[in-house]
CSV table of C-alpha atoms in Angstrom, one decimal:
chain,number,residue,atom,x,y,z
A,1221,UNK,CA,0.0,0.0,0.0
A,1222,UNK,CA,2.5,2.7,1.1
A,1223,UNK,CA,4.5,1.6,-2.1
A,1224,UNK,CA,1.5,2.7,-4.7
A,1225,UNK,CA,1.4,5.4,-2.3
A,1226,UNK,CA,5.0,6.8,-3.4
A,1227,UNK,CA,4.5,6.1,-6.5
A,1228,UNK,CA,1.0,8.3,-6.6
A,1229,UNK,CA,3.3,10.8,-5.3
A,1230,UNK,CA,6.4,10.6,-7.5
A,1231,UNK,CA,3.9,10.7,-10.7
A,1232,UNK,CA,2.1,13.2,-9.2
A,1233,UNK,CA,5.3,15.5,-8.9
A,1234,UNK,CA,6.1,14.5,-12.1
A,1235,UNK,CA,3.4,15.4,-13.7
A,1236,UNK,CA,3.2,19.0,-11.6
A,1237,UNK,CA,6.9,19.7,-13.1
A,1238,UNK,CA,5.8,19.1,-16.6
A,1239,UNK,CA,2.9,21.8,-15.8
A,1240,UNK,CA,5.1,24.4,-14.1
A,1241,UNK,CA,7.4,23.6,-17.2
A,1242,UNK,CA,4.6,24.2,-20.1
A,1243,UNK,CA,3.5,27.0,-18.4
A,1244,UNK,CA,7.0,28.8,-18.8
A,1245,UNK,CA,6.8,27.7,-22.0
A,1246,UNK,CA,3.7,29.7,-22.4
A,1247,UNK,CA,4.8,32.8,-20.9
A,1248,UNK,CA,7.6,33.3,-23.2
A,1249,UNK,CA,6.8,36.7,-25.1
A,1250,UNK,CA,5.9,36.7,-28.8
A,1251,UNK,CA,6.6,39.6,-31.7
A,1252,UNK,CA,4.6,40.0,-34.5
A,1253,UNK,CA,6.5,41.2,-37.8
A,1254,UNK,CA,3.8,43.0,-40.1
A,1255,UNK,CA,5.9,43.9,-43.6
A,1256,UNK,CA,4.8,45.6,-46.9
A,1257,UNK,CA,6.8,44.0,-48.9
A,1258,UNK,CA,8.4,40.8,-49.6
A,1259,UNK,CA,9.8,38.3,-46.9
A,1260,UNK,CA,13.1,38.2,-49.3
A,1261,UNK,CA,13.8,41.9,-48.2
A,1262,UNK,CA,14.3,41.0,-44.6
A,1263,UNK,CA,17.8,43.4,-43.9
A,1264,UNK,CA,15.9,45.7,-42.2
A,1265,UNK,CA,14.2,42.6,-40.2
A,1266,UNK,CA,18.0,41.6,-39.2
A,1267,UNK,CA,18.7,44.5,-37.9
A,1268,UNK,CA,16.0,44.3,-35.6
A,1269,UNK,CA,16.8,40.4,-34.8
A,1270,UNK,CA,20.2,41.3,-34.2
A,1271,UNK,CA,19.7,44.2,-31.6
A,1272,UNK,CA,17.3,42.2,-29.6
A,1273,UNK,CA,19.7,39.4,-29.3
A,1274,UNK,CA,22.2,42.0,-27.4
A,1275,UNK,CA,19.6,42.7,-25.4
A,1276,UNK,CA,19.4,39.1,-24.5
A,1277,UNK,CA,16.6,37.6,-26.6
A,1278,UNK,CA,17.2,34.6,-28.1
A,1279,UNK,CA,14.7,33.4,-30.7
A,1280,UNK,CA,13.2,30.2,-29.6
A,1281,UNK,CA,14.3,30.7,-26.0
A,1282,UNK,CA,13.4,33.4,-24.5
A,1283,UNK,CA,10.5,34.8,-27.3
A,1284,UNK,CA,9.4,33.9,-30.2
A,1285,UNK,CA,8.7,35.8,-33.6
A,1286,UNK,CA,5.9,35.7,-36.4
A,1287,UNK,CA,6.3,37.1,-39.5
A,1288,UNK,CA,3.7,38.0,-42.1
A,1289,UNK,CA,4.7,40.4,-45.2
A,1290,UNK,CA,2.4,41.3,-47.9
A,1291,UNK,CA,4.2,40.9,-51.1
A,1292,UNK,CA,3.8,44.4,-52.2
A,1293,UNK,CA,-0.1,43.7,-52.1
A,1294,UNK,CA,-1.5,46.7,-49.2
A,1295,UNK,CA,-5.1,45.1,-49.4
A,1296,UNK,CA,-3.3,42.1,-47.7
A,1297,UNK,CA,-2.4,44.0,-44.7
A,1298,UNK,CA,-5.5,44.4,-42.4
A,1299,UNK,CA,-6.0,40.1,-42.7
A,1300,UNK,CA,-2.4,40.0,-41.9
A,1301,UNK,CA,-2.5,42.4,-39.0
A,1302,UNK,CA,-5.9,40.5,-37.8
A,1303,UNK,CA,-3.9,36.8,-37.6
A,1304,UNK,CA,-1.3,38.4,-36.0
A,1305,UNK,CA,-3.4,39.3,-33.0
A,1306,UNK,CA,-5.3,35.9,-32.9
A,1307,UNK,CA,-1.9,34.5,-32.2
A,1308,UNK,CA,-2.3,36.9,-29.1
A,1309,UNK,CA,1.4,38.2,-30.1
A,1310,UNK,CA,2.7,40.7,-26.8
A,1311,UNK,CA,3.5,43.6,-29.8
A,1312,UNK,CA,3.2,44.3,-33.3
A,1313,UNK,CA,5.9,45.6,-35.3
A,1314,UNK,CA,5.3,47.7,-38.4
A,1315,UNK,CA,8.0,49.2,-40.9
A,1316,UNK,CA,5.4,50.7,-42.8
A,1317,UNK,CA,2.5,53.5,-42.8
A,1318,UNK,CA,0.2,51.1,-44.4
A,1319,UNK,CA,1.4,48.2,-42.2
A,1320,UNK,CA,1.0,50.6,-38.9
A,1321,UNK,CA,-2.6,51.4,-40.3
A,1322,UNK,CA,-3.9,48.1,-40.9
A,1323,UNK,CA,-2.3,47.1,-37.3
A,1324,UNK,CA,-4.0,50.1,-35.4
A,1325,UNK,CA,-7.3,49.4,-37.2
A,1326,UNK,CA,-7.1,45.0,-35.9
A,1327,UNK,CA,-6.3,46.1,-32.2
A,1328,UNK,CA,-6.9,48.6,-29.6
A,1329,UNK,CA,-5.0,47.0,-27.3
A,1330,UNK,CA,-1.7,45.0,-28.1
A,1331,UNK,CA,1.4,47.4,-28.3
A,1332,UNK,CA,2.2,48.6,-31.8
A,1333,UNK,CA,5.4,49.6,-32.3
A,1334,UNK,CA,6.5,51.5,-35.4
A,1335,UNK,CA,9.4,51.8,-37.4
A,1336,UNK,CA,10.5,54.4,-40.1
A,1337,UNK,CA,7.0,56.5,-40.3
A,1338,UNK,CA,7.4,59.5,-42.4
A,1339,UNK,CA,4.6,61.2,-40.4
A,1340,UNK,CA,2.9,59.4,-37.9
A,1341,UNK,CA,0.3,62.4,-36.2
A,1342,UNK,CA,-1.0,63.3,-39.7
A,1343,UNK,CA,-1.4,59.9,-40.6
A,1344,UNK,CA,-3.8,59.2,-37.6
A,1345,UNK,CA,-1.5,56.9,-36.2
A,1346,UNK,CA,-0.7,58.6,-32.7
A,1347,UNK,CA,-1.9,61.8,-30.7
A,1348,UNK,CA,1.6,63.6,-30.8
A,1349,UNK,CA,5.2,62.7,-30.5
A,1350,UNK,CA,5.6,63.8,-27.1
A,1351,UNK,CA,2.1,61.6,-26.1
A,1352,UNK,CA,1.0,59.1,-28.4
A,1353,UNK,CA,-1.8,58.1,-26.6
A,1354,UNK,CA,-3.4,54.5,-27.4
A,1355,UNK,CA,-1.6,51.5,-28.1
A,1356,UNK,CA,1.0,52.4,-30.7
A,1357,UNK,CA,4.5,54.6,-30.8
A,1358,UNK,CA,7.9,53.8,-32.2
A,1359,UNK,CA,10.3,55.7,-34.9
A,1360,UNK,CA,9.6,58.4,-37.5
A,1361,UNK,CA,11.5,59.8,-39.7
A,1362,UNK,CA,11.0,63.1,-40.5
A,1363,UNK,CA,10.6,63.4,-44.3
A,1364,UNK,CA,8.8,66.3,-44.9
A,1365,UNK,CA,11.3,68.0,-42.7
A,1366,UNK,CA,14.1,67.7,-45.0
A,1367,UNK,CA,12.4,67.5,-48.6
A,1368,UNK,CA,14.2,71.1,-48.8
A,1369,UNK,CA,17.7,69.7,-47.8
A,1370,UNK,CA,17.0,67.3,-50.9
A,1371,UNK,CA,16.4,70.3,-53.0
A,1372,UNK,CA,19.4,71.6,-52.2
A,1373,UNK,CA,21.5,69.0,-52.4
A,1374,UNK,CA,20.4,68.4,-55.9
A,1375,UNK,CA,21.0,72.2,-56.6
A,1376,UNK,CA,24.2,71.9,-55.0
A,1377,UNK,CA,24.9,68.6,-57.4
A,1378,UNK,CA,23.7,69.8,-60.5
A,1379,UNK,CA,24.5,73.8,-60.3
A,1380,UNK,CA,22.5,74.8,-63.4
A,1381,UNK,CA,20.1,72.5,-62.1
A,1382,UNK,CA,16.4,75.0,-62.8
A,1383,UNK,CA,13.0,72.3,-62.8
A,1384,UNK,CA,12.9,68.8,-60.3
A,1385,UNK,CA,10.0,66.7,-61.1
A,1386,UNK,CA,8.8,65.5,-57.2
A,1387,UNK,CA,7.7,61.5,-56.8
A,1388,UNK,CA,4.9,61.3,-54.3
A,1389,UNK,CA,1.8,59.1,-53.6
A,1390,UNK,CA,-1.6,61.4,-53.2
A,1391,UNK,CA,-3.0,58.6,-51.2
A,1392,UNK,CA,-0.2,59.3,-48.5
A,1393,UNK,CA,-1.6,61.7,-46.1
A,1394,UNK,CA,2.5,62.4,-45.2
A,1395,UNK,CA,3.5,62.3,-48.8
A,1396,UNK,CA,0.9,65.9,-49.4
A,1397,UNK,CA,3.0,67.1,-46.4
A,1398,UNK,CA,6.3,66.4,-48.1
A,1399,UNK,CA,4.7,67.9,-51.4
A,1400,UNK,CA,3.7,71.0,-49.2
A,1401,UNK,CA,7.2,71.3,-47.8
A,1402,UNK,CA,8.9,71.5,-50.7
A,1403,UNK,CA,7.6,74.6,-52.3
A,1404,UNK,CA,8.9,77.1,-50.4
A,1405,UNK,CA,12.5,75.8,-50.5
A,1406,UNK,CA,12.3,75.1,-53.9
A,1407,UNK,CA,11.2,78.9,-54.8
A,1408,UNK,CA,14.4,79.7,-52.8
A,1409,UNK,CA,16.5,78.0,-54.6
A,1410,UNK,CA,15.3,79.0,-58.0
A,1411,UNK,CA,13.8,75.8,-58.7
A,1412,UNK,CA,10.6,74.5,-60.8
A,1413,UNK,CA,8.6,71.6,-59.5
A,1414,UNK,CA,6.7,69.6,-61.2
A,1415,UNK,CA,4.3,67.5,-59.7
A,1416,UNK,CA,4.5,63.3,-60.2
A,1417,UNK,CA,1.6,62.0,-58.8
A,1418,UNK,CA,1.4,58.0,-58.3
A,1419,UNK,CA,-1.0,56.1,-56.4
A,1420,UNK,CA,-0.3,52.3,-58.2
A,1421,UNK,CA,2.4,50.6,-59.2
A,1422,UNK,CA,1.1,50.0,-62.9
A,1423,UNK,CA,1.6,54.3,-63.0
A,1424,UNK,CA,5.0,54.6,-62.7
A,1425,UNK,CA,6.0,54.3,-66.3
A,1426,UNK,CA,3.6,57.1,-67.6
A,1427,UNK,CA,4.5,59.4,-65.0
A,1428,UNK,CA,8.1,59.3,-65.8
A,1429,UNK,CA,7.3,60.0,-69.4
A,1430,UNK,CA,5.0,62.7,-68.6
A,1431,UNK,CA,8.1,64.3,-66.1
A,1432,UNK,CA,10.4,64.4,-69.4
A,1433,UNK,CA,7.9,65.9,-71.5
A,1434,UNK,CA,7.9,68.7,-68.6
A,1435,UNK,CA,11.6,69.3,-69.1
A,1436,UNK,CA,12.5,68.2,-65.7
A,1437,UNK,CA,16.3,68.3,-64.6
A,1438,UNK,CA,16.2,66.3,-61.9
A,1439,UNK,CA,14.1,63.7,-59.3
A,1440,UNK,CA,13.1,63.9,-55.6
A,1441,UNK,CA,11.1,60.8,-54.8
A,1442,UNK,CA,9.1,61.0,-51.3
A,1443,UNK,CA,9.4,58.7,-48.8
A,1444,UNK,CA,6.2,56.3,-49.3
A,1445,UNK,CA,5.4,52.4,-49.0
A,1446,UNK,CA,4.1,52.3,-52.7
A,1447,UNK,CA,7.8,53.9,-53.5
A,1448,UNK,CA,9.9,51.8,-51.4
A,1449,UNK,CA,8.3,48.4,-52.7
A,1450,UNK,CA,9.2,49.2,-56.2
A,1451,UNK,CA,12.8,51.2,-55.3
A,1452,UNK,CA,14.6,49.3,-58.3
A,1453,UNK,CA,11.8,50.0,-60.8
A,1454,UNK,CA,11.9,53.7,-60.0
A,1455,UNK,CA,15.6,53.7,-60.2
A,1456,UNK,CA,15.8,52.4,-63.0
A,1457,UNK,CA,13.4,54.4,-65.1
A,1458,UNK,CA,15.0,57.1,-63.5
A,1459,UNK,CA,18.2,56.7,-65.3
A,1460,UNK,CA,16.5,55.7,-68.7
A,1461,UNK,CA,14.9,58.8,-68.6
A,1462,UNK,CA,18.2,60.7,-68.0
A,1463,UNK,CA,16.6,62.2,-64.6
A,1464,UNK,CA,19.3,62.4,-61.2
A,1465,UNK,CA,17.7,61.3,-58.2
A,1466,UNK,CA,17.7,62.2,-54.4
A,1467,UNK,CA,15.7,59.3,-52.6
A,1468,UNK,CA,14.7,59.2,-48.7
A,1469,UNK,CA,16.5,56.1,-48.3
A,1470,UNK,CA,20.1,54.4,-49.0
A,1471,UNK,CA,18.4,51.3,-50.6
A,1472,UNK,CA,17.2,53.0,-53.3
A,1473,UNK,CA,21.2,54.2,-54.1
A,1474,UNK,CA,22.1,50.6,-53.4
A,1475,UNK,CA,19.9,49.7,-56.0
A,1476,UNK,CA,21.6,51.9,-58.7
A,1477,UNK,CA,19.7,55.1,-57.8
A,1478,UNK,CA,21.9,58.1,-57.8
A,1479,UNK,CA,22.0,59.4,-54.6
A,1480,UNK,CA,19.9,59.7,-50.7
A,1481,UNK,CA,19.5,61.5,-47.7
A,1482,UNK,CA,17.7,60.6,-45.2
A,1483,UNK,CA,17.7,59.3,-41.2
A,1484,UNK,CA,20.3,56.5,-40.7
A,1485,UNK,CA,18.3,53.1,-41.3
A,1486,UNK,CA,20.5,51.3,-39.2
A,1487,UNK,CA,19.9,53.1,-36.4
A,1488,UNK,CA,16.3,53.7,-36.4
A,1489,UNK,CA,15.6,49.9,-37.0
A,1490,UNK,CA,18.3,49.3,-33.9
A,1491,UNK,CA,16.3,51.4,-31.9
A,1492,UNK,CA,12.7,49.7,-32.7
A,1493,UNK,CA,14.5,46.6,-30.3
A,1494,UNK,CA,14.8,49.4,-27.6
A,1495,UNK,CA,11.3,49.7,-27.8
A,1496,UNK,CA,9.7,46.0,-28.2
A,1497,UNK,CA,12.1,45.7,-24.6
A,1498,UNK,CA,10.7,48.5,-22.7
A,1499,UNK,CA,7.4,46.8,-23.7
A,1500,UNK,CA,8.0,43.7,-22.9
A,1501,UNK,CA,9.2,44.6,-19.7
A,1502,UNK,CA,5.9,46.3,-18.9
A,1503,UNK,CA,6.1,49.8,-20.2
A,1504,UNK,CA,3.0,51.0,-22.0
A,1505,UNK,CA,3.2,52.7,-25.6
A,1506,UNK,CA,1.4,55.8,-24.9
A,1507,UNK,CA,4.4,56.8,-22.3
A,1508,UNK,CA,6.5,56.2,-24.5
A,1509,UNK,CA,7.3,59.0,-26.7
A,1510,UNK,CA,7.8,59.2,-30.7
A,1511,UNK,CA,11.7,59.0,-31.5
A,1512,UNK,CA,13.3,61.2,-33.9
A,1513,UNK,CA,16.4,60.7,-36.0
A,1514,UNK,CA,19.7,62.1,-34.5
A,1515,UNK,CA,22.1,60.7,-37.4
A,1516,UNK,CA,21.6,61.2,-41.0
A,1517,UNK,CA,23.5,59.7,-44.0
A,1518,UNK,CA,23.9,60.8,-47.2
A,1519,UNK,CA,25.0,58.2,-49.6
A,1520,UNK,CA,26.0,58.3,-53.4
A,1521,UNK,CA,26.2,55.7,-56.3
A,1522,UNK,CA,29.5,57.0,-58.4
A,1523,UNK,CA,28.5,54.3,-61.3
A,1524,UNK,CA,25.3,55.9,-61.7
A,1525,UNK,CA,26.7,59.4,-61.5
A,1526,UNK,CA,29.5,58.1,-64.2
A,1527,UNK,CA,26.2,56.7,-66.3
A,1528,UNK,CA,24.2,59.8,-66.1
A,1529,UNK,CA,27.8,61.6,-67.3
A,1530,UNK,CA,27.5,63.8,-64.0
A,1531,UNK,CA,30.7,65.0,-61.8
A,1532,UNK,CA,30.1,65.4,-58.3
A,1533,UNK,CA,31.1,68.4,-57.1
A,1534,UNK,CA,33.6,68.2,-54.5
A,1535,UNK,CA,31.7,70.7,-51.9
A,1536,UNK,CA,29.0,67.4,-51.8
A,1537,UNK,CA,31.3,64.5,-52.0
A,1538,UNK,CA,32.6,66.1,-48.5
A,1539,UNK,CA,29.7,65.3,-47.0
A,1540,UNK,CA,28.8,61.7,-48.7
A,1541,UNK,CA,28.7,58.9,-45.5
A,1542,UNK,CA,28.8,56.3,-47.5
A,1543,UNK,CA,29.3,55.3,-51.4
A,1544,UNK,CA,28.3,53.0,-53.6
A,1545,UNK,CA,30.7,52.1,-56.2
């Protein structure tokens, strides 16, 4: 008797350890990765991956990570967003304005974090910078900010440099802002603008046309999803039609696009893992305030400048932070 007993008692502990054990299990946190784009395009993602691992996540171990991109294919995103949060992930992480949209719209109460948003209070995503209110903050980016620097850069890179044709998506509450922002600096600096509106990817081609037919010198493309998804087709046309380019982003330049300027990717994506661990650890999004970019690159493709028969002056390669060859 007192031997079934013990052995009652030694399953009975067993079995308790095995519980205690797949409830750790359970506990361990889970991210949610909402993308734009394509799963292929996943340097960004690293960067992210690779920051929270020096803050001592291991994936697997210690949290665990879904992913879900849209393949270029927005109307994907709010399904996307909603399976994320029937997973019951403890935050969502968005690179995107669409993706931060679509994730704000499936939750009112998992923590959204945000990465790269050209302007998050216009786009309805948070209150302010200083207090987002609600369930979502992270990283912008200040576009609109510097769509005048851009100008002048390109003045400053082409000196005789008189009309820029301006890349921006109407359907982008922040891209109208960037649209906005360039006109005064543009009037200062002698320059023309004409306007490239494209909401779909299918518009691109005409629009380029229709920007040579206007005599444009030059290209500023605004920072947009729709853009960014389609960075190599835009480059490209942008050297068939003879047009130098200033993009948001250093992608774009990697891709064979002349030249950016814009907040330092690596950084801003390195500090979205800042965030996800002050959540994790119990902080709540609304207390903690919008980041704003302290570091700004510009970079420079030299084969595209030698293709486009342009020589960079040497007042702008002084400040180039990085070159692509």
């Amino acid at each position: 008797m007192k031997t079934i007993l013990y052995l009652f008692l030694i399953i009975a502990f067993l079995g308790g350890g095995a519980s205690a054990e797949a409830q750790q299990q359970a506990r361990i946190p889970k991210i949610g990765w909402l993308g734009p784009g394509s799963a292929a395009l996943s340097t960004n993602r690293e960067l992210v991956e690779q920051e929270l691992r020096t803050l001592g996540y291991v994936e697997g171990k210690n949290i665990l990570i879904e992913y879900r991109n849209a393949d270029n294919k927005f109307d994907r995103l709010p399904a996307l967003a909603d399976e994320l949060v029937r997973l019951k992930v403890d935050v969502l992480v968005t690179p995107s304005t669409p993706a931060a949209l679509a994730a704000k719209s499936a939750t009112k109460t998992v923590p959204i974090v945000f990465i790269g948003i050209a302007d998050p209070v216009t786009a309805g995503l948070v209150d302010s910078l200083s207090r987002p209110g609600g369930n979502i903050t992270g990283l912008t980016e200040i576009p609109e900010v510097l769509a005048g620097k851009r100008l002048e850069l390109l003045k400053e890179t082409i000196p005789k440099l008189s009309s820029v044709a301006v890349l921006w998506n109407p359907r982008n509450p922040g891209n109208a802002q960037q649209w906005k922002e360039s006109q005064l600096p543009a009037r200062e600096l002698g320059l023309q603008l004409h306007s490239m509106e494209v909401s779909s990817a299918d518009k691109f081609e005409t629009a380029f046309k229709e920007a040579a037919k206007a005599r444009s010198g030059a290209l500023a493309v605004a920072q947009d999803s729709l853009a960014n998804s389609n960075l190599k087709q835009i480059a490209d046309l942008a050297i068939k039609n003879r047009l130098p380019a200033i993009y948001t982003r250093g992608n774009f330049v990697d891709n064979g696009g002349l030249m950016s300027y814009g907040a330092d990717q690596v950084e801003r994506y390195r500090r979205a893992a800042y965030y996800i661990d002050r959540i994790l650890k119990g902080a709540k999004p609304a207390d903690l305030p919008v980041e704003q970019p302290m570091r700004f690159e510009l970079v420079m493709n030299l084969k595209t400048a030698k293709t486009l028969g342009l020589t960079i002056p040497p007042i702008v390669l002084m400040r180039v932070t990085r070159v692509v060859k």
